[in-house]
XYZ file of C-alpha atoms in Angstrom:
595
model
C -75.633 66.919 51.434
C -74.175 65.865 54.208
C -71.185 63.637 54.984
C -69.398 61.767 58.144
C -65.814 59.838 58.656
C -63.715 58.720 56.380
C -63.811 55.340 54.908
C -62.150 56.111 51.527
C -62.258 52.662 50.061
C -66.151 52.510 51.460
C -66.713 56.014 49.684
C -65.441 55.231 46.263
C -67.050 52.092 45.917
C -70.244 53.727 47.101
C -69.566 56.404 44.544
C -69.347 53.477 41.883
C -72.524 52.037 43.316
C -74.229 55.444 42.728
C -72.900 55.756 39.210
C -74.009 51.998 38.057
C -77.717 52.952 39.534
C -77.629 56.277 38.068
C -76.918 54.244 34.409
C -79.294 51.675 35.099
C -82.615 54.255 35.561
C -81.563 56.058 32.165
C -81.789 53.109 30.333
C -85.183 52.008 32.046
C -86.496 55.859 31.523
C -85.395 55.477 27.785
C -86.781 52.082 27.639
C -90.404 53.325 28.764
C -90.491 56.152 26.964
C -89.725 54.475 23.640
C -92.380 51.879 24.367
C -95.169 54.914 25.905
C -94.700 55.733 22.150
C -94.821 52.632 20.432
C -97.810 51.568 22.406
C -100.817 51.767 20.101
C -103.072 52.982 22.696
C -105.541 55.461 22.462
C -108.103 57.262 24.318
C -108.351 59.572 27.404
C -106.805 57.385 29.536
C -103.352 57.205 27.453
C -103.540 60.664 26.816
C -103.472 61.374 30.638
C -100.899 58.841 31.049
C -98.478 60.103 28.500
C -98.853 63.827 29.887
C -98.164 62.571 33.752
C -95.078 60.431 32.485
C -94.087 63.349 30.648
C -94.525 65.950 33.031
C -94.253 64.441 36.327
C -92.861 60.569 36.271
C -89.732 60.932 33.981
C -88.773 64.587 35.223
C -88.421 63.148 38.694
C -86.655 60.060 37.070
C -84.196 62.322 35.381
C -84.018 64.897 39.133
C -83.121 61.194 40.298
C -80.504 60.209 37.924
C -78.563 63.446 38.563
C -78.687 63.384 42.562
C -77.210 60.123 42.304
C -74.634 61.444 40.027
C -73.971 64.704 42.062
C -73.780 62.321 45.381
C -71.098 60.015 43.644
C -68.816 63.306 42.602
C -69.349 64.449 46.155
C -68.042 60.519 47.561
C -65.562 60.931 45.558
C -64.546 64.520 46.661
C -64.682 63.977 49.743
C -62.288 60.599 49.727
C -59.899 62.572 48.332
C -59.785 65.259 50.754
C -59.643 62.054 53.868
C -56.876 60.995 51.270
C -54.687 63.773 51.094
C -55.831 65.224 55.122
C -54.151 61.700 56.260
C -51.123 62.126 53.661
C -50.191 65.600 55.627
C -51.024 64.338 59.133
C -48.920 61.117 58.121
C -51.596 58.801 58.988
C -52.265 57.242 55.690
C -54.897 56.265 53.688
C -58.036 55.252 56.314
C -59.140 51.973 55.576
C -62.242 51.569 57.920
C -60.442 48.840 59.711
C -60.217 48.994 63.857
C -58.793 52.187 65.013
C -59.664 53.989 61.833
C -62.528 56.836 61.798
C -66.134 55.854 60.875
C -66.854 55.325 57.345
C -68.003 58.085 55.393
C -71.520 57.906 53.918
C -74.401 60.531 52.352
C -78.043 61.553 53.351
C -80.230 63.090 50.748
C -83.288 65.040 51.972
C -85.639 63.064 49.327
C -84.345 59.981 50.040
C -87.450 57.657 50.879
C -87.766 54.747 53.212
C -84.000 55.015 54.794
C -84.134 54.731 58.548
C -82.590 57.074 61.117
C -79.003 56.465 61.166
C -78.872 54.313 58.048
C -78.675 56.863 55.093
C -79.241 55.811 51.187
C -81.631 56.060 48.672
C -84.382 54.711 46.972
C -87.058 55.177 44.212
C -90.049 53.195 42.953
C -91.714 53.742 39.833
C -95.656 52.054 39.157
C -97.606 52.654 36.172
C -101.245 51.147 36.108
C -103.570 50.704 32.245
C -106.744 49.798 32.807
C -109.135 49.655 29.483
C -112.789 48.267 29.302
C -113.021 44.560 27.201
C -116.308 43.061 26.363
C -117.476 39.329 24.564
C -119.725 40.478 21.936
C -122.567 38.499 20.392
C -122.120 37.852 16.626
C -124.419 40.694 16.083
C -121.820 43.379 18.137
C -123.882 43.840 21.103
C -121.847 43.365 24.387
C -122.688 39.923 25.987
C -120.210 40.321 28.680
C -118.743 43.724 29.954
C -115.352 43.261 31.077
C -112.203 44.995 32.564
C -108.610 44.368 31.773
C -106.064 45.890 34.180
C -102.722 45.830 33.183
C -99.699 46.917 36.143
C -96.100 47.621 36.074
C -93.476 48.529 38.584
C -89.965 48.677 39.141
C -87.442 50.114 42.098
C -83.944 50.811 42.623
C -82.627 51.249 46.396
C -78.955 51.878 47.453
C -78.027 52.465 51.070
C -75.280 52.179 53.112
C -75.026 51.114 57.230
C -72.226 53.035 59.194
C -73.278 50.993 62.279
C -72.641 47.426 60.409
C -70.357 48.753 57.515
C -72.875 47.401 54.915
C -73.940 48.703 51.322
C -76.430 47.161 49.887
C -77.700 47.691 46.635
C -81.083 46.396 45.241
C -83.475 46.469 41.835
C -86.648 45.174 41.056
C -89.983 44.914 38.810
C -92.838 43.169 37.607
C -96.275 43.070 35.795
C -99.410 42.005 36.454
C -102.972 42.125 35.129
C -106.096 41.143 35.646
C -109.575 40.551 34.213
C -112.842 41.107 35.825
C -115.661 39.821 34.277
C -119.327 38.712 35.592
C -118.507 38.921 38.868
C -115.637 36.944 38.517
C -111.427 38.018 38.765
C -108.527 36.536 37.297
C -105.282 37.667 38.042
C -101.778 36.658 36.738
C -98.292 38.184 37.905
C -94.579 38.192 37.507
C -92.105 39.561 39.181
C -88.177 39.609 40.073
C -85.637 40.785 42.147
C -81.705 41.167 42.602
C -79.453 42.529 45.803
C -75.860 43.097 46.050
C -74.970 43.536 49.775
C -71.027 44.404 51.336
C -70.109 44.411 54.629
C -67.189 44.775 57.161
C -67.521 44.336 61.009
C -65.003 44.116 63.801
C -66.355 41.723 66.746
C -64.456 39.628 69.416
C -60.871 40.079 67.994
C -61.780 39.349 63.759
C -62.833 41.320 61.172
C -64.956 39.734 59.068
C -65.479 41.138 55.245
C -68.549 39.704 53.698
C -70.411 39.899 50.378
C -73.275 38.505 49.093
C -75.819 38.553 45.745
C -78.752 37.131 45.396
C -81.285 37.126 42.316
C -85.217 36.177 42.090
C -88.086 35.468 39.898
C -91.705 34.762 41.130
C -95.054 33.843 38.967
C -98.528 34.071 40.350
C -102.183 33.478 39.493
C -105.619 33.486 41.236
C -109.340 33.262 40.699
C -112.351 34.230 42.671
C -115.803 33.513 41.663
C -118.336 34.651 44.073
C -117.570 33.469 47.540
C -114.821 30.598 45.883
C -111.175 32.101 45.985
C -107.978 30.106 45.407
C -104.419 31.920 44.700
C -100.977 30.407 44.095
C -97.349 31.436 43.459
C -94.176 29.926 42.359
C -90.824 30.987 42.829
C -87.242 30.241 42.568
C -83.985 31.951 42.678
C -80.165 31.948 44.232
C -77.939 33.314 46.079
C -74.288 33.376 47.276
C -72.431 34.769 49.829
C -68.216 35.188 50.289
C -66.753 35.404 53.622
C -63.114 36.596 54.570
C -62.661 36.692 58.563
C -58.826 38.158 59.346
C -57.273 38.702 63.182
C -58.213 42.329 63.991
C -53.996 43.001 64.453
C -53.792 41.711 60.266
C -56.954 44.280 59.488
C -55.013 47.216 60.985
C -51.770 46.490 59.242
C -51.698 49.345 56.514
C -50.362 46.785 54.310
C -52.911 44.429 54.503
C -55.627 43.521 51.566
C -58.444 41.484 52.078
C -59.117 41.347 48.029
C -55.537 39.174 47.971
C -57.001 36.325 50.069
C -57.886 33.275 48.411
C -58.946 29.981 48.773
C -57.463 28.442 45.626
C -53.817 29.936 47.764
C -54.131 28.609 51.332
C -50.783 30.800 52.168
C -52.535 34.023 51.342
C -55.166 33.597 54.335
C -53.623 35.358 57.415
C -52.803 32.644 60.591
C -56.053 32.239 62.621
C -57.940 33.364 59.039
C -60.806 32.128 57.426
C -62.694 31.927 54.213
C -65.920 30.567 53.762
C -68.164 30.493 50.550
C -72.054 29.273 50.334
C -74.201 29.058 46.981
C -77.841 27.562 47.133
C -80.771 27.331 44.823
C -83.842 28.019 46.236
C -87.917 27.599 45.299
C -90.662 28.886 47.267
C -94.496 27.936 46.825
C -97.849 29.680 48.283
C -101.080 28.484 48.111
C -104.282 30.507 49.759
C -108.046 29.289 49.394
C -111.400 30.515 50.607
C -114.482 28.837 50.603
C -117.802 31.075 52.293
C -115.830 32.620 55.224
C -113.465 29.630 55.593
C -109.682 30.643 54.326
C -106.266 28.482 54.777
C -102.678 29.572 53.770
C -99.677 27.149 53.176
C -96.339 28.205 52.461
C -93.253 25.798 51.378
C -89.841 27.194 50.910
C -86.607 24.987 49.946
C -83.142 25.292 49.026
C -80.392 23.455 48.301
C -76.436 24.302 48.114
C -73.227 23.654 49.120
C -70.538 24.849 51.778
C -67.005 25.212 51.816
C -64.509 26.848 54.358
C -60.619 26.912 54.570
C -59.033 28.075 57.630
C -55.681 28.655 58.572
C -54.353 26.879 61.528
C -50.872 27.465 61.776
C -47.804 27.958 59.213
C -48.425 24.874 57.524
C -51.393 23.561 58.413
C -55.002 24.374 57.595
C -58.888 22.974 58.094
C -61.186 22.097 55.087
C -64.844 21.771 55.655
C -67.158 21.228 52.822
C -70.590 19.573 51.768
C -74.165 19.977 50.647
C -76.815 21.764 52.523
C -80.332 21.788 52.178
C -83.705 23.419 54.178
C -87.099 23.500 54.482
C -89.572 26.018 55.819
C -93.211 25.612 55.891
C -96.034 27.371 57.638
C -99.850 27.173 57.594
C -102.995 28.700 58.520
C -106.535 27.885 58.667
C -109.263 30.533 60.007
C -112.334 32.656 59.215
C -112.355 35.759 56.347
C -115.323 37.638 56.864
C -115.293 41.341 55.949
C -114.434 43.528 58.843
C -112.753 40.285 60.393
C -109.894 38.014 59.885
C -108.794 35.363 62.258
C -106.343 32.870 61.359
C -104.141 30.421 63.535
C -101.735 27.977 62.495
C -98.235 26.022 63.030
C -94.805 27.050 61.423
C -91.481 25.091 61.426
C -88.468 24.940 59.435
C -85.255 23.265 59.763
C -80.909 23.172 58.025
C -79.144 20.191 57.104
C -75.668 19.437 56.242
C -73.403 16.501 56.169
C -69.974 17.767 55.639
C -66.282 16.811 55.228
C -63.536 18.012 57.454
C -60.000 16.967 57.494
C -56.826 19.194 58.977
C -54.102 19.243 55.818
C -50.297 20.116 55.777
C -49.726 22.171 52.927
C -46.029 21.787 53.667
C -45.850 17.925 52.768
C -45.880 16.555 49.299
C -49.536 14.556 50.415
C -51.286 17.577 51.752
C -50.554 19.685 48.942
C -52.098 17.156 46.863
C -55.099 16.549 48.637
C -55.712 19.714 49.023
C -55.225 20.551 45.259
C -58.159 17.392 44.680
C -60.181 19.180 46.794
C -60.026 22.338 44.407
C -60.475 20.801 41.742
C -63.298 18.051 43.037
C -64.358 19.455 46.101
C -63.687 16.329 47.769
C -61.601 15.231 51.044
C -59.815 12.265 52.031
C -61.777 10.352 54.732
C -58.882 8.784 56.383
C -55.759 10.322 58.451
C -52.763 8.919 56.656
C -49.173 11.312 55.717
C -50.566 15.115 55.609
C -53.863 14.205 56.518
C -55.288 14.401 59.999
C -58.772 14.505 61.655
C -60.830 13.689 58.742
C -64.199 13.032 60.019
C -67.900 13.715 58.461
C -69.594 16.142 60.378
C -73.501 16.107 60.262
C -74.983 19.679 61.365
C -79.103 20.262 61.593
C -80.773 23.194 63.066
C -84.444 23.512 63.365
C -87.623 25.613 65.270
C -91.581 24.924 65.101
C -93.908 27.605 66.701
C -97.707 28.279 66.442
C -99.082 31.977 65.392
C -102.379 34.011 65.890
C -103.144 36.488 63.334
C -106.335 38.795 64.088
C -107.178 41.563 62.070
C -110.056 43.775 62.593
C -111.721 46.726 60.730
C -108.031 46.855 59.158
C -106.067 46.838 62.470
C -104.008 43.806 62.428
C -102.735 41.908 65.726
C -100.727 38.709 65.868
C -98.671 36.245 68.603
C -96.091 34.053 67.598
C -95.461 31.636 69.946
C -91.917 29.182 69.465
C -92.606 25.779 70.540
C -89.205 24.673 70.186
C -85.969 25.840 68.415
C -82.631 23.478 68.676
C -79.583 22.727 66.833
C -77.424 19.520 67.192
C -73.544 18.229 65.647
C -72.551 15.056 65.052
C -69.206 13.714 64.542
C -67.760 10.459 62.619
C -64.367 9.282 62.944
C -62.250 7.015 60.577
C -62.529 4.502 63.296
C -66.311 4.586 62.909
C -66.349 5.918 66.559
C -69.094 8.756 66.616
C -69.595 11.906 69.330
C -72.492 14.271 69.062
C -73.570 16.967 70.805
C -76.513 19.769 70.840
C -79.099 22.022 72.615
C -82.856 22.378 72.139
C -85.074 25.126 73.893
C -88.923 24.643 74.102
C -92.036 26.793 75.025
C -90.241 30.298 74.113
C -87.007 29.486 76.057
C -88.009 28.507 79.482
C -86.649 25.164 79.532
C -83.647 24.543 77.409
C -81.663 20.963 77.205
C -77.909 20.741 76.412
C -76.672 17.068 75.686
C -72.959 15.413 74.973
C -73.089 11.955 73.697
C -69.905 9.097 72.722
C -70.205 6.150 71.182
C -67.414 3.726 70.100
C -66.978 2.031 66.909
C -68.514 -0.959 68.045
C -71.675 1.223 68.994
C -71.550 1.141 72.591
C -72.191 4.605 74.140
C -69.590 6.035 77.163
C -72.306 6.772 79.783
C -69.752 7.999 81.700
C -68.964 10.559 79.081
C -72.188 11.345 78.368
C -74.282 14.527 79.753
C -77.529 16.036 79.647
C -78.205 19.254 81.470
C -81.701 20.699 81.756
C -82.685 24.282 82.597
C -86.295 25.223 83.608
C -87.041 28.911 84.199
C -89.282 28.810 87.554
C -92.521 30.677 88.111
C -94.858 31.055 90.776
C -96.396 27.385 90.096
C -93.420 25.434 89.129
C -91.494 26.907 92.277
C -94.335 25.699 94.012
C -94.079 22.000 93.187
C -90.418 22.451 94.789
C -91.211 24.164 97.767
C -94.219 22.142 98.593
C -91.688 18.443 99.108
C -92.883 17.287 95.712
C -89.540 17.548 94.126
C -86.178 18.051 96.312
C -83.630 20.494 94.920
C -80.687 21.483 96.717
C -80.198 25.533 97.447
C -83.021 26.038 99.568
C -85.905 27.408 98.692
C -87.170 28.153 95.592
C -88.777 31.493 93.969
C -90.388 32.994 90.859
C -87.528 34.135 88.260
C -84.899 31.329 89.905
C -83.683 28.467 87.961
C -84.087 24.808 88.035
C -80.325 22.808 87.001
C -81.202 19.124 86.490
C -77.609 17.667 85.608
C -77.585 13.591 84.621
C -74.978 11.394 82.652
C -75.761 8.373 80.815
C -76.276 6.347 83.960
C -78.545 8.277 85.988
C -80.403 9.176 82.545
C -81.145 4.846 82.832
C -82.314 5.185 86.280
C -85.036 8.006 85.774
C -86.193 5.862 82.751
C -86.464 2.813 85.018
C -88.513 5.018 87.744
C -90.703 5.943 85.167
C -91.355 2.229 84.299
C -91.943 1.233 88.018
C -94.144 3.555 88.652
C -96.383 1.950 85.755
C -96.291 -1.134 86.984
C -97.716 -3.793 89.362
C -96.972 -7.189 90.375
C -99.361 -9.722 90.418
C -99.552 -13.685 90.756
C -95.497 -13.248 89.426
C -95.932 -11.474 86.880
C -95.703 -7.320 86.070
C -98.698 -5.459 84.108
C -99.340 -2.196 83.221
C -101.168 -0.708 85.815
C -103.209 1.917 83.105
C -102.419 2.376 79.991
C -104.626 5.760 79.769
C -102.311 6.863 82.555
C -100.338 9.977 81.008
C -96.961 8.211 81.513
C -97.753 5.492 79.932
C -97.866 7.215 76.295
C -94.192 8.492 77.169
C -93.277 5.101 78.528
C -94.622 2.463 76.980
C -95.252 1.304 73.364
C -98.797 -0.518 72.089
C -102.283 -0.586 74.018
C -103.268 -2.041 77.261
C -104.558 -5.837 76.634
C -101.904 -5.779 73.463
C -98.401 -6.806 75.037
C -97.170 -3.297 75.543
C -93.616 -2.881 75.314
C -91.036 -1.120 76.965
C -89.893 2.478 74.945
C -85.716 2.895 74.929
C -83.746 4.761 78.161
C -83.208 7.375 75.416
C -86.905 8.241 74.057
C -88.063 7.880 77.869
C -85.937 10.524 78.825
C -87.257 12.599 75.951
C -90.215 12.456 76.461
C -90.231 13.159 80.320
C -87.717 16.227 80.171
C -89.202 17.462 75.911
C -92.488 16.107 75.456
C -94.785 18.907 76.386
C -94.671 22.902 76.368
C -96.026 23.306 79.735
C -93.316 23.283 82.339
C -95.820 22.671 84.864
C -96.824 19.117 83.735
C -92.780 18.469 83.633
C -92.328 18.759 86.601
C -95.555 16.921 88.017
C -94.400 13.797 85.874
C -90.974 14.246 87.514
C -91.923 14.995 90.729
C -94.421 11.715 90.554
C -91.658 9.537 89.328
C -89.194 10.495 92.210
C -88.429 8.758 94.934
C -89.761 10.969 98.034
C -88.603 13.514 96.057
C -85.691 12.531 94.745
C -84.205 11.983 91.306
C -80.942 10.532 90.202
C -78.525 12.589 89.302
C -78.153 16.535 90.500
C -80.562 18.575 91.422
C -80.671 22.186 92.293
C -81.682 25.815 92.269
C -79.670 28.362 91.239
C -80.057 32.412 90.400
């Protein structure tokens, strides 16, 4: 074997890691053989499987077993020898954190599926029974022949990162069988899964020490009759995650121990500390169907959870965010499955939620010791400032993409696009007063136009349009640096080319005057009175509301906007609408070329 730094801590629990696996795959090699010989199944076919698990599947178990053993006696050799190498040179223990070496770790020459770089270890273990079933006519002559498959599998995988300081450790299995009879296949399945993961990372000044678990279990079940297939599956599961992020000066102190800090102790986190912990539930469902060569795919994935964080201001004071969370993902596909051929193309989008609590507490006064020891014991925050309180205020957080895909697979070579529509993320902020300030970015067709946006509102509802800000960001090609050079929109910086950028910069009052362009340029006047000139006009779905001959009404400044600067993918037809809208070129607000 081979070893590298000197992480002692990160070699001894790895060494505990290996010990725990090394228990766990004795007691599943016990387990199978005791039920390989319980089993009352006879034949040719258990015969050969009972000489290959005894003369090839649990020798290799038990060659596993041991390597993990030997590996953990060399960890823990080797931490000692770090251990007492620092003691003489006077250095210490190493503890991995900044200015320490890089954290010891093995490689095993029959360790399967570890990367370059990453070393670790994994096995797999899959056992397959398949035995001939028939319905028999009361007579005892076979009506139906039929075939019963039965499958099982389980795997164990331990590895450990030097380049992110993460072990992760993960275990799995499941069962599955099948009948085919007439033509016709039924299939059920179970499986589940469970990971351990533990990291440490030094980036921009904090070290962060993570962990994380996370546990599974998944049914399934199909049917295909001729050229009718449906399948379905059905999970759910959990997972949890723990989050300590330290100053990297308190991660190099000697002294230091990241185990002590606690969120039930707000003194024990370091100043400019944090801890965070997340738990969610989570259920996933998949549906597939094929008619003929017709096939569609749908998959729904949820969760719900909660939040917290505590972080440590100053000497006395410290900020308490908590709520629930919740997501959605969802993707489908609809296409043609014929049998060298596969083409499928469909729409995927998922978004976060969360409406939390934050308030700023004084632990050093009588009333912030006492709300913070409610919110310990309830999870709950006050919602107004008063003595040890300050800046209470619900925070609502979402986060969300949509994208198309292409999936094309032929004579079992599979190609596929993903294309991301739009991906954006957005904050908004409720005072006691009822005053509210939000603020967010969104990025559409793969990131070549992005939006940033500041908004303020008062507590009677009336928005600061001084205050408020929207900055747009088009990537320019050959046609949309075109439009600019060719008069049909002016930007300042002279003139534009192919890889340049395109800053259009308005608050809340020049976002009001672009909407009301947009309107006059829809209308006409006429015996004293204003019409629509077309409603099939393309600015008059991003405009107006109703049909032509049905009252159409005006659409808010806000949704205007929207839709002129975020309603399409094509940057191209962006700019046309904006350069058509402008006023010999012109739009309110700033607009330029940069890059």
């Amino acid at each position: 074997m081979t070893f590298y730094g000197a992480d002692v801590a990160a070699l001894r629990d790895l060494a505990t890691t290996f010990d725990a696996g090394a228990e766990e795959l004795d007691g599943s090699r016990t387990g199978l053989r005791g039920k390989l010989g319980s089993v009352p199944w006879h034949g040719p076919g258990a015969e050969k499987y009972r000489a290959d698990w005894q003369h090839q599947l649990e020798p290799a178990l038990t060659r596993t077993s041991t390597s993990l053993r030997e590996a953990a006696r060399r960890l823990r050799a080797n931490a000692d020898d770090q251990e007492r190498t620092s003691s003489a040179d006077g250095g210490g223990t190493s503890s991995g954190r900044p200015g320490s070496t890089a954290p010891t770790t093995p490689t095993t020459g029959s360790a399967q599926g570890s990367a370059p770089g990453r070393p670790g270890f994994s096995f797999s273990l899959e056992g397959e029974n398949a035995q001939d079933d028939a319905v028999r006519n009361p007579d005892g002559s076979i009506r139906t022949p039929a075939t019963i498959t039965n499958t099982t599998s389980g795997s164990f995988d331990a590895s450990y990162d030097p380049e992110t300081g993460t072990t992760t450790v993960g275990a799995g299995g499941g069962l599955s069988s099948a009948l085919a009879v007439k033509g016709a296949t039924l299939e059920f399945g179970a499986s589940a899964a469970a990971e351990i993961t533990r990291t440490m990372h030094s980036e921009d000044g904090f070290t962060t020490y993570a962990g994380s678990q996370k546990g599974s279990l998944t049914v399934s079940g199909g049917a295909e009759i001729e050229h009718v297939g449906a399948s379905v599956s059905y999970g759910n599961g959990y997972e949890m995650a723990f989050e300590t992020t330290v100053p990297d000066a308190v991660a190099g102190d000697p002294a230091f121990d990241p185990r002590g800090v606690s969120p039930t102790d707000p003194r024990s986190i370091p100043v400019g500390g944090s801890v965070t912990l997340d738990s969610k539930n989570f259920t996933s469902s998949d549906f597939a169907g094929s008619f003929e060569i017709f096939a569609y795919e749908e998959s729904i994935g949820t969760s719900e959870g909660m939040s917290k964080a505590v972080e440590r201001l100053d000497e006395n004071h410290v900020r308490v965010t908590t709520g629930p969370t919740s997501s959605l993902d969802r993707s489908g596909a609809v296409g043609l499955d014929l049998d060298v051929l596969k083409a499928m193309v469909g729409s995927t989008g998922s978004h976060e939620t969360g409406a939390m609590q934050t308030a700023v507490l004084d632990v050093s006064t009588p009333e912030g010791s006492a709300a913070y020891a409610r919110y310990l014991a309830g999870g709950e925050l006050p919602s107004q400032d008063g003595p040890g309180v300050s800046e209470s205020a619900l925070v609502a957080r979402w986060n969300g993409t949509s994208g198309s895909t292409a999936e094309l697979t032929l004579f079992g070579h599979e190609m596929s696009k993903e294309h991301v529509a739009s991906v954006g993320d957005s904050v908004a902020v409720t005072r006691p007063d009822g005053s509210v300030s939000w603020s967010g970015q969104v990025a559409f067709d793969d990131d070549s136009r992005r939006m940033e946006y500041e908004r303020a509102m008062d507590a009677n509802g009336v928005e600061d349009l001084s205050a408020s800000r929207l900055t747009v960001s088009i990537d320019l090609d050959k046609d949309t640096a075109g439009i600019i050079n060719n008069g049909y929109l002016d930007a300042a910086g002279g003139r534009a080319e192919a890889g340049q950028t395109l800053q259009i910069t308005l608050d809340g009052h020049d976002e009001r005057a672009l909407a009301d362009q947009a309107f006059g340029k829809l209308m006409t006047g006429s015996n004293g009175a204003t019409q629509v000139v077309d409603m099939n006009d393309p600015l008059a779905s991003i405009v107006m509301d109703g049909a032509y001959g049905q009252d159409p009404t005006r659409k808010p400044y806000d949704a205007v906007v929207g839709g002129l600067l975020g309603q399409t993918t094509d940057n191209s037809v962006v700019l046309d609408h904006l350069s058509r809208i402008s006023d010999d070129g012109r739009l309110p607000g700033t607009v330029r070329v940069v890059g």
